[in-house]
Tab-separated table of C-alpha atoms in Angstrom:
chain	number	residue	atom	x	y	z
A	1	MET	CA	-0.111	-16.254	-9.359
A	2	PRO	CA	-1.493	-19.625	-8.739
A	3	LYS	CA	-5.261	-19.613	-9.972
A	4	LYS	CA	-6.892	-20.421	-6.126
A	5	SER	CA	-5.191	-17.147	-4.896
A	6	VAL	CA	-7.059	-14.620	-8.304
A	7	GLU	CA	-9.971	-16.171	-7.535
A	8	ASN	CA	-9.169	-15.719	-3.915
A	9	THR	CA	-8.497	-11.926	-4.592
A	10	ALA	CA	-12.159	-11.172	-6.998
A	11	LEU	CA	-14.317	-13.009	-4.163
A	12	ARG	CA	-12.651	-10.569	-1.350
A	13	LEU	CA	-13.443	-7.572	-4.235
A	14	LYS	CA	-16.595	-8.513	-3.993
A	15	ALA	CA	-16.586	-8.752	-0.016
A	16	ILE	CA	-15.598	-5.184	0.297
A	17	LEU	CA	-17.886	-3.947	-1.581
A	18	GLU	CA	-20.997	-5.776	0.113
A	19	VAL	CA	-19.135	-4.648	3.253
A	20	LEU	CA	-19.073	-1.622	2.183
A	21	ALA	CA	-22.711	-1.438	1.301
A	22	ARG	CA	-24.112	-2.401	4.614
A	23	GLN	CA	-22.609	0.807	6.138
A	24	ASP	CA	-25.510	3.418	6.429
A	25	PRO	CA	-25.747	6.050	3.875
A	26	SER	CA	-26.858	8.762	6.639
A	27	ALA	CA	-23.873	7.534	9.363
A	28	ASP	CA	-20.910	10.290	10.062
A	29	LYS	CA	-18.432	7.898	10.272
A	30	LYS	CA	-17.911	5.508	7.200
A	31	THR	CA	-15.700	2.280	7.624
A	32	SER	CA	-11.796	2.423	8.253
A	33	ARG	CA	-9.629	0.708	5.908
A	34	ALA	CA	-8.025	-1.583	8.537
A	35	GLU	CA	-11.874	-2.710	9.717
A	36	VAL	CA	-12.798	-3.093	5.731
A	37	LEU	CA	-9.459	-5.285	5.042
A	38	ARG	CA	-10.230	-7.560	8.209
A	39	GLN	CA	-14.279	-7.933	6.959
A	40	ALA	CA	-13.425	-8.822	3.597
A	41	LEU	CA	-10.091	-11.476	4.550
A	42	GLU	CA	-12.624	-13.092	7.656
A	43	GLN	CA	-15.483	-13.217	4.646
A	44	VAL	CA	-12.562	-15.226	2.232
A	45	PRO	CA	-9.565	-16.226	5.065
A	46	LEU	CA	-6.189	-16.236	3.158
A	47	ASP	CA	-5.532	-20.081	2.138
A	48	GLY	CA	-1.967	-21.576	1.965
A	49	PRO	CA	0.644	-19.389	0.226
A	50	GLU	CA	-1.304	-16.348	0.734
A	51	ALA	CA	-0.892	-16.055	4.031
A	52	GLN	CA	2.771	-16.062	3.670
A	53	LEU	CA	4.704	-12.923	4.991
A	54	LEU	CA	6.324	-11.097	2.747
A	55	ALA	CA	10.004	-9.338	4.203
A	56	SER	CA	7.453	-5.963	4.976
A	57	GLY	CA	5.617	-8.502	7.410
A	58	VAL	CA	2.238	-7.921	5.457
A	59	ALA	CA	1.042	-11.363	4.114
A	60	ARG	CA	1.077	-12.206	0.469
A	61	GLY	CA	-2.276	-12.293	0.017
A	62	GLU	CA	-3.376	-9.225	2.264
A	63	ARG	CA	-0.895	-7.368	-0.208
A	64	ALA	CA	-2.720	-8.384	-3.354
A	65	LEU	CA	-5.913	-7.214	-2.330
A	66	VAL	CA	-5.227	-3.809	-1.145
A	67	THR	CA	-3.344	-3.329	-4.653
A	68	ALA	CA	-6.468	-4.618	-6.251
A	69	SER	CA	-8.816	-2.508	-4.336
A	70	THR	CA	-7.417	0.545	-6.738
A	71	LYS	CA	-9.815	-1.043	-9.406
A	72	LEU	CA	-12.476	-0.331	-7.834
A	73	VAL	CA	-11.945	2.719	-6.605
A	74	LYS	CA	-10.805	3.705	-10.525
A	75	ALA	CA	-14.137	2.107	-11.510
A	76	GLY	CA	-16.465	4.590	-9.035
A	77	TRP	CA	-17.223	2.484	-7.467
A	78	ILE	CA	-15.505	2.863	-3.784
A	79	LEU	CA	-14.238	6.353	-2.626
A	80	LYS	CA	-11.083	5.680	-0.222
A	81	GLU	CA	-11.063	8.910	2.266
A	82	GLY	CA	-7.610	8.630	4.485
A	83	ARG	CA	-9.051	9.418	7.915
A	84	ALA	CA	-12.142	10.182	7.147
A	85	GLY	CA	-12.467	5.937	5.933
A	86	TRP	CA	-13.732	3.718	2.868
A	87	SER	CA	-17.070	4.192	1.257
A	88	ILE	CA	-19.131	2.340	-1.469
A	89	THR	CA	-20.789	4.912	-3.968
A	90	PRO	CA	-24.430	4.704	-6.082
A	91	GLN	CA	-22.299	3.002	-9.168
A	92	GLY	CA	-20.605	0.935	-6.475
A	93	ARG	CA	-24.077	-0.671	-5.079
A	94	SER	CA	-25.424	-0.852	-8.549
A	95	ALA	CA	-22.471	-3.214	-9.493
A	96	LEU	CA	-23.094	-5.591	-6.924
A	97	SER	CA	-27.131	-5.732	-7.774
A	98	SER	CA	-26.058	-5.706	-11.324
A	99	PHE	CA	-23.345	-8.257	-11.276
A	100	PRO	CA	-24.270	-10.995	-8.705
A	101	ASP	CA	-21.491	-13.645	-10.469
A	102	VAL	CA	-18.054	-12.320	-9.149
A	103	GLU	CA	-16.810	-13.375	-13.169
A	104	ASP	CA	-19.471	-10.920	-14.235
A	105	LEU	CA	-18.246	-8.229	-11.794
A	106	HIS	CA	-14.831	-8.451	-12.764
A	107	ALA	CA	-15.375	-8.347	-16.268
A	108	ALA	CA	-17.330	-5.050	-15.415
A	109	LEU	CA	-14.833	-3.895	-13.539
A	110	SER	CA	-12.108	-4.377	-15.911
A	111	GLY	CA	-14.023	-2.704	-18.525
A	112	SER	CA	-14.192	-5.833	-21.042
A	113	GLU	CA	-15.122	-9.275	-21.192
A	114	GLN	CA	-11.729	-10.710	-19.905
A	115	SER	CA	-11.844	-13.369	-16.985
A	116	VAL	CA	-10.924	-12.471	-13.431
A	117	SER	CA	-7.133	-14.228	-14.802
A	118	ALA	CA	-6.594	-11.379	-16.968
A	119	VAL	CA	-8.589	-8.869	-14.324
A	120	THR	CA	-6.359	-9.229	-11.787
A	121	SER	CA	-2.639	-10.470	-13.679
A	122	ALA	CA	-1.520	-6.799	-12.609
A	123	GLU	CA	-1.364	-7.957	-9.006
A	124	ALA	CA	0.198	-11.042	-9.720
A	125	ARG	CA	2.795	-9.013	-11.230
A	126	SER	CA	3.258	-6.447	-7.997
A	127	GLU	CA	2.280	-8.075	-4.843
A	128	ALA	CA	6.160	-9.162	-4.436
A	129	VAL	CA	7.539	-6.164	-5.473
A	130	LEU	CA	8.528	-5.234	-2.060
A	131	GLU	CA	9.981	-8.468	-0.992
A	132	GLU	CA	12.312	-8.065	-3.436
A	133	ALA	CA	13.019	-4.844	-3.000
A	134	LEU	CA	14.524	-5.998	0.209
A	135	LEU	CA	16.195	-9.247	-0.847
A	136	GLU	CA	18.600	-6.708	-2.853
A	137	SER	CA	22.052	-7.134	-1.766
A	138	ASP	CA	23.320	-4.457	-3.525
A	139	ALA	CA	20.255	-1.654	-3.182
A	140	ALA	CA	21.789	0.367	-1.017
A	141	ALA	CA	24.911	1.224	-3.123
A	142	GLU	CA	22.587	2.046	-5.768
A	143	PRO	CA	23.240	5.625	-7.477
A	144	ALA	CA	21.336	8.205	-6.143
A	145	ALA	CA	19.692	9.059	-9.069
A	146	ARG	CA	18.216	5.693	-9.540
A	147	ILE	CA	16.842	5.110	-5.853
A	148	HIS	CA	15.061	8.857	-6.559
A	149	GLY	CA	13.197	7.542	-9.661
A	150	ALA	CA	15.244	9.293	-12.194
A	151	HIS	CA	15.220	6.018	-14.879
A	152	ALA	CA	15.910	6.927	-18.274
A	153	GLU	CA	12.754	5.470	-20.009
A	154	ASP	CA	11.354	7.773	-22.439
A	155	ARG	CA	7.574	6.672	-21.919
A	156	TYR	CA	6.141	6.271	-18.316
A	157	ASP	CA	2.198	6.242	-18.313
A	158	GLY	CA	2.265	7.316	-14.356
A	159	PRO	CA	1.660	4.590	-11.095
A	160	SER	CA	-0.979	1.980	-11.326
A	161	PHE	CA	-2.480	3.567	-8.081
A	162	PRO	CA	-2.780	7.208	-6.947
A	163	GLN	CA	0.025	7.957	-4.713
A	164	PRO	CA	0.373	10.869	-2.500
A	165	SER	CA	2.399	13.975	-3.269
A	166	ALA	CA	5.353	13.359	-0.886
A	167	VAL	CA	6.233	10.823	1.654
A	168	ALA	CA	8.388	11.225	4.772
A	169	VAL	CA	9.831	9.739	7.793
A	170	PRO	CA	9.913	11.421	10.608
A	171	GLY	CA	11.596	11.099	13.615
A	172	THR	CA	14.077	11.476	16.605
A	173	PHE	CA	16.494	11.241	13.832
A	174	GLY	CA	15.639	14.090	11.989
A	175	SER	CA	18.689	16.482	13.453
A	176	ALA	CA	21.154	13.421	13.559
A	177	LEU	CA	20.211	14.361	9.590
A	178	GLY	CA	20.487	17.952	9.745
A	179	GLY	CA	16.920	19.105	9.901
A	180	SER	CA	14.374	18.775	13.068
A	181	ASP	CA	12.941	15.993	15.053
A	182	TRP	CA	9.667	15.184	14.166
A	183	ASP	CA	9.163	17.719	11.209
A	184	PRO	CA	7.187	15.950	8.274
A	185	ALA	CA	8.158	19.122	6.206
A	186	ALA	CA	11.755	18.475	6.339
A	187	GLU	CA	13.773	17.536	3.184
A	188	ALA	CA	16.012	15.492	5.160
A	189	VAL	CA	13.485	12.700	5.633
A	190	GLN	CA	11.967	12.715	2.643
A	191	LEU	CA	11.671	9.793	0.682
A	192	GLY	CA	12.078	10.077	-3.733
A	193	PHE	CA	9.459	7.813	-5.795
A	194	ASP	CA	11.112	4.939	-7.587
A	195	ARG	CA	8.523	4.618	-10.504
A	196	SER	CA	10.124	0.908	-11.688
A	197	ASP	CA	8.570	-0.627	-8.246
A	198	GLU	CA	6.166	2.090	-7.373
A	199	LEU	CA	7.935	1.894	-3.873
A	200	TRP	CA	8.945	5.384	-2.027
A	201	LYS	CA	12.921	5.080	-1.084
A	202	LEU	CA	15.267	7.618	1.203
A	203	SER	CA	18.895	6.123	1.779
A	204	VAL	CA	20.924	7.918	4.696
A	205	ASP	CA	23.673	7.335	6.924
A	206	LEU	CA	22.780	7.507	10.957
A	207	PRO	CA	24.756	6.893	14.041
A	208	ALA	CA	24.259	4.070	16.073
A	209	GLY	CA	20.936	4.634	18.461
A	210	GLU	CA	17.364	3.274	19.440
A	211	TYR	CA	15.068	6.060	17.149
A	212	GLU	CA	11.423	5.956	16.583
A	213	PHE	CA	9.927	7.316	13.564
A	214	LYS	CA	6.273	7.602	11.632
A	215	ALA	CA	5.582	7.478	7.532
A	216	ALA	CA	4.032	10.955	7.147
A	217	LEU	CA	2.483	12.286	3.746
A	218	ASN	CA	2.373	15.218	2.002
A	219	ARG	CA	4.351	16.917	4.544
A	220	GLY	CA	2.255	16.991	7.562
A	221	TRP	CA	0.617	14.540	9.761
A	222	ASP	CA	-3.474	14.779	8.748
A	223	GLU	CA	-2.427	11.250	6.770
A	224	ASN	CA	0.483	9.568	8.532
A	225	TYR	CA	1.396	5.728	9.065
A	226	GLY	CA	3.047	3.405	12.104
A	227	GLU	CA	3.985	0.299	13.532
A	228	GLY	CA	1.867	-2.225	11.802
A	229	ALA	CA	1.018	0.195	8.727
A	230	HIS	CA	-2.033	1.314	11.101
A	231	PHE	CA	-3.377	5.171	10.378
A	232	ASP	CA	-2.290	7.074	13.267
A	233	GLY	CA	-0.366	4.324	15.006
A	234	ALA	CA	2.313	3.820	17.331
A	235	ASN	CA	5.382	5.005	16.838
A	236	TYR	CA	7.893	2.609	14.682
A	237	ARG	CA	11.342	1.759	16.545
A	238	LEU	CA	14.463	1.385	14.600
A	239	GLY	CA	17.744	-0.170	16.615
A	240	HIS	CA	20.435	0.478	14.445
A	241	SER	CA	24.016	-0.254	14.579
A	242	GLY	CA	25.368	2.738	12.831
A	243	GLY	CA	25.951	3.211	9.054
A	244	PRO	CA	23.591	3.435	6.087
A	245	VAL	CA	20.025	2.350	6.138
A	246	THR	CA	17.468	2.686	3.718
A	247	PHE	CA	13.965	2.962	4.465
A	248	LEU	CA	11.183	1.872	2.270
A	249	TYR	CA	7.760	2.633	1.969
A	250	ASP	CA	4.602	1.067	-0.124
A	251	HIS	CA	1.302	2.704	-0.709
A	252	ALA	CA	-0.714	-0.120	-1.714
A	253	THR	CA	-0.037	-1.205	1.832
A	254	HIS	CA	0.988	1.999	4.333
A	255	THR	CA	4.527	-0.229	5.092
A	256	VAL	CA	7.428	1.033	6.185
A	257	VAL	CA	10.356	-1.236	6.068
A	258	THR	CA	14.182	-0.829	7.037
A	259	LYS	CA	16.914	-2.452	5.026
A	260	PRO	CA	20.225	-1.417	6.572
A	261	ASP	CA	23.530	-1.805	4.614
A	262	GLY	CA	24.375	-5.303	3.632
A	263	LEU	CA	20.979	-7.210	4.486
């Protein structure tokens, strides 16, 4: 990741804390994920290559920020509560007060005296994962075991940020796959987690047609994402010419993309 982008991501993480710190602690309604990100990106706008759209349609800098924000959760500085929104903890408010300089803030966030560059190195490696997955021409031909994350490595320390227990793509094609339409618990529409790139994937054969679907987490509708990765948003639309298609869900951005065979 270019030095400027690394610095911008660091500044945006601080901006997230500042946005959440402005919340009224007594208010019932917390700030939504989309609004937090909007304000942080408004405070530190995307610059140059950061504004480049990945294959998922999400800007490179925004995806890096969403992935990096998990460090704030792990540090105990913010809470991400799905439908309830995001909020800052007393520890997060204390961190803003104790570390006004962004370098010091991120050194504290990393638990060492590392520079901002080192703290955000994981984001540099992960921000283009989804784009690369979509550009692999042989992805749809991979064995099912690999698509669903059954790799041979002996050591696996778990995902780099929290993942749901299940992800599905319920929609109007459920019955075509042997299940029911719009059923988030149907086995036919459950995605498998691929730990190599931390994406959820499902490859199926669908008849030609026009379809609609959403991403539903944990086999229910309490947390779901639609077009544009919006919580409880409009349905995704899929015009399919028939044959294999792969669904990929990225929990860092809540984005679903589809990859027809051969693309």
